[in-house]
Short mmCIF file of C-alpha atoms in Angstrom, two decimals:
data_model
loop_
_atom_site.label_atom_id
_atom_site.label_comp_id
_atom_site.label_asym_id
_atom_site.label_seq_id
_atom_site.Cartn_x
_atom_site.Cartn_y
_atom_site.Cartn_z
CA MET I 1 2.41 -7.51 -19.88
CA ASP I 2 -0.06 -4.84 -20.96
CA THR I 3 0.88 -1.75 -18.95
CA LYS I 4 -2.33 -0.01 -19.99
CA LYS I 5 -4.31 -2.72 -18.21
CA SER I 6 -2.04 -2.70 -15.17
CA GLY I 7 -1.91 -0.52 -12.09
CA ILE I 8 0.61 -0.18 -9.29
CA LEU I 9 -0.63 0.51 -5.76
CA VAL I 10 1.53 2.25 -3.15
CA MET I 11 -0.27 1.57 0.11
CA HIS I 12 0.11 3.21 3.52
CA CYS I 13 3.62 4.48 2.80
CA GLN I 14 2.91 7.63 4.81
CA ASN I 15 4.95 9.72 7.20
CA ASP I 16 3.07 8.48 10.27
CA ILE I 17 4.34 4.96 9.41
CA VAL I 18 7.58 5.33 7.43
CA ASP I 19 9.21 8.32 9.13
CA PRO I 20 10.93 8.04 12.53
CA LYS I 21 8.90 11.07 13.73
CA GLY I 22 5.62 9.48 12.66
CA LEU I 23 2.98 8.77 15.28
CA TYR I 24 2.93 5.08 14.30
CA SER I 25 6.66 4.61 13.84
CA HIS I 26 6.82 2.71 17.15
CA SER I 27 5.45 -0.29 15.24
CA GLY I 28 8.92 -1.15 13.96
CA ALA I 29 8.04 -0.36 10.34
CA PHE I 30 10.58 2.45 10.03
CA ALA I 31 13.44 0.19 11.10
CA GLU I 32 12.43 -2.50 8.60
CA ILE I 33 11.94 -0.04 5.74
CA SER I 34 15.36 1.44 6.41
CA ARG I 35 17.01 -1.99 6.59
CA ARG I 36 15.38 -3.16 3.36
CA GLY I 37 15.66 0.14 1.46
CA THR I 38 11.98 -0.23 0.62
CA LEU I 39 11.20 3.38 -0.27
CA GLU I 40 14.13 3.64 -2.66
CA VAL I 41 13.03 0.44 -4.43
CA ILE I 42 9.49 1.79 -4.72
CA GLN I 43 10.87 5.06 -6.12
CA ARG I 44 12.77 3.26 -8.91
CA THR I 45 9.81 1.02 -9.69
CA LEU I 46 7.37 3.94 -9.91
CA ALA I 47 9.70 5.82 -12.28
CA GLU I 48 9.67 2.87 -14.66
CA ALA I 49 5.92 2.35 -14.28
CA ARG I 50 5.15 5.97 -15.17
CA LYS I 51 7.57 5.83 -18.12
CA HIS I 52 5.68 2.85 -19.53
CA GLY I 53 2.21 4.32 -18.98
CA MET I 54 1.17 2.23 -16.00
CA GLN I 55 -1.35 3.97 -13.74
CA VAL I 56 0.05 4.72 -10.28
CA PHE I 57 -2.28 4.73 -7.28
CA TYR I 58 -1.56 5.92 -3.76
CA VAL I 59 -3.72 4.42 -1.04
CA ASN I 60 -3.34 6.59 2.06
CA ASN I 61 -4.92 5.92 5.41
CA MET I 62 -6.60 9.09 6.72
CA PHE I 63 -9.43 9.99 9.06
CA SER I 64 -11.57 13.09 9.59
CA GLU I 65 -11.28 15.21 12.74
CA GLY I 66 -12.81 13.30 15.66
CA TYR I 67 -12.48 9.96 13.83
CA PRO I 68 -16.18 9.68 12.84
CA GLU I 69 -15.27 6.78 10.52
CA LEU I 70 -14.48 4.66 13.57
CA GLY I 71 -17.10 3.16 15.85
CA ASP I 72 -16.61 1.23 19.07
CA HIS I 73 -16.17 -2.15 17.40
CA ASN I 74 -13.80 -1.56 14.49
CA LEU I 75 -10.59 -3.49 13.96
CA PRO I 76 -8.17 -2.77 16.82
CA ILE I 77 -5.47 -1.80 14.32
CA CYS I 78 -7.81 0.90 13.00
CA THR I 79 -9.02 2.17 16.37
CA ASP I 80 -5.38 2.43 17.45
CA SER I 81 -5.24 5.42 15.11
CA ARG I 82 -7.66 7.26 17.36
CA THR I 83 -5.66 6.34 20.44
CA THR I 84 -2.43 7.68 18.96
CA ASN I 85 -4.16 10.63 17.22
CA SER I 86 -2.53 9.54 13.95
CA PHE I 87 -3.55 9.62 10.28
CA LEU I 88 -5.64 12.80 10.53
CA ALA I 89 -6.51 14.18 7.09
CA GLY I 90 -4.56 17.31 6.22
CA THR I 91 -1.65 16.55 8.52
CA TRP I 92 1.99 15.79 7.71
CA GLY I 93 1.48 12.23 8.94
CA THR I 94 -0.89 11.31 6.10
CA GLU I 95 1.47 12.59 3.39
CA ASN I 96 3.96 10.48 1.48
CA PRO I 97 7.67 11.19 2.00
CA ASP I 98 9.48 13.18 -0.68
CA VAL I 99 11.28 10.12 -2.05
CA ILE I 100 7.96 8.67 -3.27
CA ARG I 101 5.85 11.83 -3.48
CA PRO I 102 2.87 11.51 -5.90
CA GLN I 103 3.30 12.98 -9.37
CA PRO I 104 0.78 14.56 -11.76
CA GLY I 105 -1.46 11.86 -13.18
CA ASP I 106 -1.21 9.60 -10.12
CA ILE I 107 -4.49 8.81 -8.37
CA MET I 108 -4.96 9.17 -4.60
CA ILE I 109 -7.35 6.82 -2.80
CA ARG I 110 -8.45 7.79 0.71
CA ASN I 111 -8.57 4.69 2.91
CA THR I 112 -9.83 4.03 6.46
CA ASN I 113 -9.38 0.27 6.66
CA THR I 114 -6.84 -2.49 6.11
CA SER I 115 -7.91 -3.15 2.52
CA ALA I 116 -7.47 -0.67 -0.32
CA PHE I 117 -10.88 -1.76 -1.60
CA SER I 118 -12.92 -1.51 1.60
CA TYR I 119 -15.15 1.63 1.54
CA THR I 120 -13.09 3.24 -1.25
CA THR I 121 -13.59 4.12 -4.93
CA LEU I 122 -10.68 1.94 -6.08
CA ASP I 123 -12.75 -0.83 -7.69
CA GLN I 124 -14.91 1.71 -9.54
CA ILE I 125 -11.88 3.53 -10.95
CA LEU I 126 -10.12 0.31 -11.96
CA ARG I 127 -13.16 -0.95 -13.86
CA ALA I 128 -13.70 2.43 -15.53
CA ARG I 129 -10.10 2.32 -16.80
CA GLY I 130 -10.12 -1.34 -17.80
CA ILE I 131 -7.34 -2.26 -15.37
CA THR I 132 -7.17 -5.99 -14.66
CA ASP I 133 -3.73 -6.49 -13.08
CA LEU I 134 -2.59 -4.90 -9.84
CA TYR I 135 0.97 -4.72 -8.53
CA LEU I 136 1.02 -4.21 -4.77
CA CYS I 137 3.59 -2.21 -2.79
CA GLY I 138 3.22 -1.10 0.80
CA VAL I 139 3.51 -1.31 4.52
CA ALA I 140 2.67 -3.56 6.14
CA THR I 141 2.97 -6.75 4.10
CA ASN I 142 0.76 -8.71 6.47
CA PHE I 143 -1.86 -5.97 6.87
CA VAL I 144 -2.76 -3.68 3.94
CA VAL I 145 -0.94 -5.76 1.32
CA ASP I 146 -2.47 -9.00 2.60
CA SER I 147 -5.99 -7.56 2.91
CA THR I 148 -5.87 -5.93 -0.51
CA ALA I 149 -4.56 -9.08 -2.20
CA ARG I 150 -7.40 -11.11 -0.70
CA TYR I 151 -10.12 -8.61 -1.53
CA GLY I 152 -8.80 -7.93 -5.03
CA SER I 153 -8.53 -11.60 -5.95
CA GLU I 154 -12.11 -12.14 -4.77
CA LEU I 155 -13.21 -9.30 -7.09
CA GLY I 156 -11.49 -11.00 -10.02
CA TYR I 157 -8.31 -8.94 -10.39
CA ASN I 158 -4.94 -10.53 -11.12
CA MET I 159 -2.89 -9.69 -8.04
CA HIS I 160 0.91 -9.39 -8.03
CA VAL I 161 2.82 -8.68 -4.81
CA VAL I 162 6.10 -6.86 -5.45
CA GLU I 163 8.08 -8.39 -2.59
CA ASP I 164 10.93 -5.90 -2.33
CA CYS I 165 8.46 -3.00 -2.47
CA CYS I 166 6.80 -4.24 0.72
CA ALA I 167 7.83 -4.36 4.37
CA SER I 168 6.29 -5.12 7.73
CA TRP I 169 6.97 -4.43 11.38
CA THR I 170 9.50 -7.26 11.54
CA GLN I 171 11.32 -9.44 9.01
CA GLU I 172 9.47 -12.48 10.36
CA MET I 173 6.04 -10.95 9.76
CA HIS I 174 6.98 -10.02 6.20
CA GLU I 175 8.42 -13.42 5.34
CA PHE I 176 5.49 -15.33 6.84
CA ALA I 177 3.04 -13.41 4.65
CA ILE I 178 5.20 -13.67 1.52
CA LYS I 179 5.98 -17.37 1.85
CA LEU I 180 2.84 -18.86 3.37
CA ILE I 181 -0.17 -16.58 2.84
CA LEU I 182 0.05 -14.28 -0.18
CA PRO I 183 0.91 -16.97 -2.79
CA HIS I 184 -2.66 -18.24 -2.31
CA PHE I 185 -4.06 -14.91 -3.55
CA GLY I 186 -1.69 -13.89 -6.33
CA GLU I 187 1.79 -13.95 -7.79
CA ILE I 188 4.86 -13.04 -5.75
CA THR I 189 7.22 -11.02 -7.91
CA SER I 190 10.05 -8.50 -7.53
CA SER I 191 10.74 -4.98 -8.73
CA GLY I 192 13.42 -6.35 -11.05
CA ALA I 193 11.06 -8.84 -12.66
CA LEU I 194 8.33 -6.21 -13.01
CA ILE I 195 10.69 -3.71 -14.64
CA ALA I 196 11.98 -6.41 -16.99
CA ASP I 197 8.41 -7.24 -18.00
CA MET I 198 7.67 -3.57 -18.68
CA ASN I 199 10.78 -3.27 -20.85
CA ALA I 200 10.24 -6.54 -22.72
#
C-alpha cells in the first residue's frame, strides 16, 4: 500500500457516544465499545498509521447553539441530537476521549450528518492531498461507517472498513453491516492486516 495516498478516518468516536456519561450513551454504543475494546484497537492502529505517514482524520459530529443546521425534516437520527441536547460545538461531548485524542498533524472534519462527506470539506481535502484510499473506523458501523463507505465509493475512492476499529449499538447491528452491506461498497479488513500492509 502507498501510505501517502491513504487516509484513516476516525468517525463519531466522541464522548457523547463512547463515554458512559455521554448524552447519547443510552444507545448501547458504550457497552459494545467496551466489550470489543474498540478504542484501544483504534489507538494502536493510529499510532502505526502516523508512524508510516498516513494522514489521520477525525470526523466529529457537532452542531451550533440552537441547532440551526437542523430543519424540521432532517434524518431522525440527526434531529435526536436536538432532543437530547447533544453534540453541541465546544462541549465535552464533542471531544474525543484521551485514549484516541487527536495529535498535531491530524485533520478535524466537522460533521452534521451520517456521512463524513455530506456538507463537509473532506472530499476537497482528500483530492488536494492526492489521497485515494480510505480506511474507516468509527461508531456506529451501520450509520456513519455505512454512509461514508457508500458516499466515498460513489465519489471514486477505494474504501476499506477496518472491522475491529468499528462498533455499533449491538453486536447484531455491527455484524449485519459487516457481513451483508459493507462488502458491496469496499473491502472489509482488520487492524492487524492494515498494520501488516503498512509494515510490508
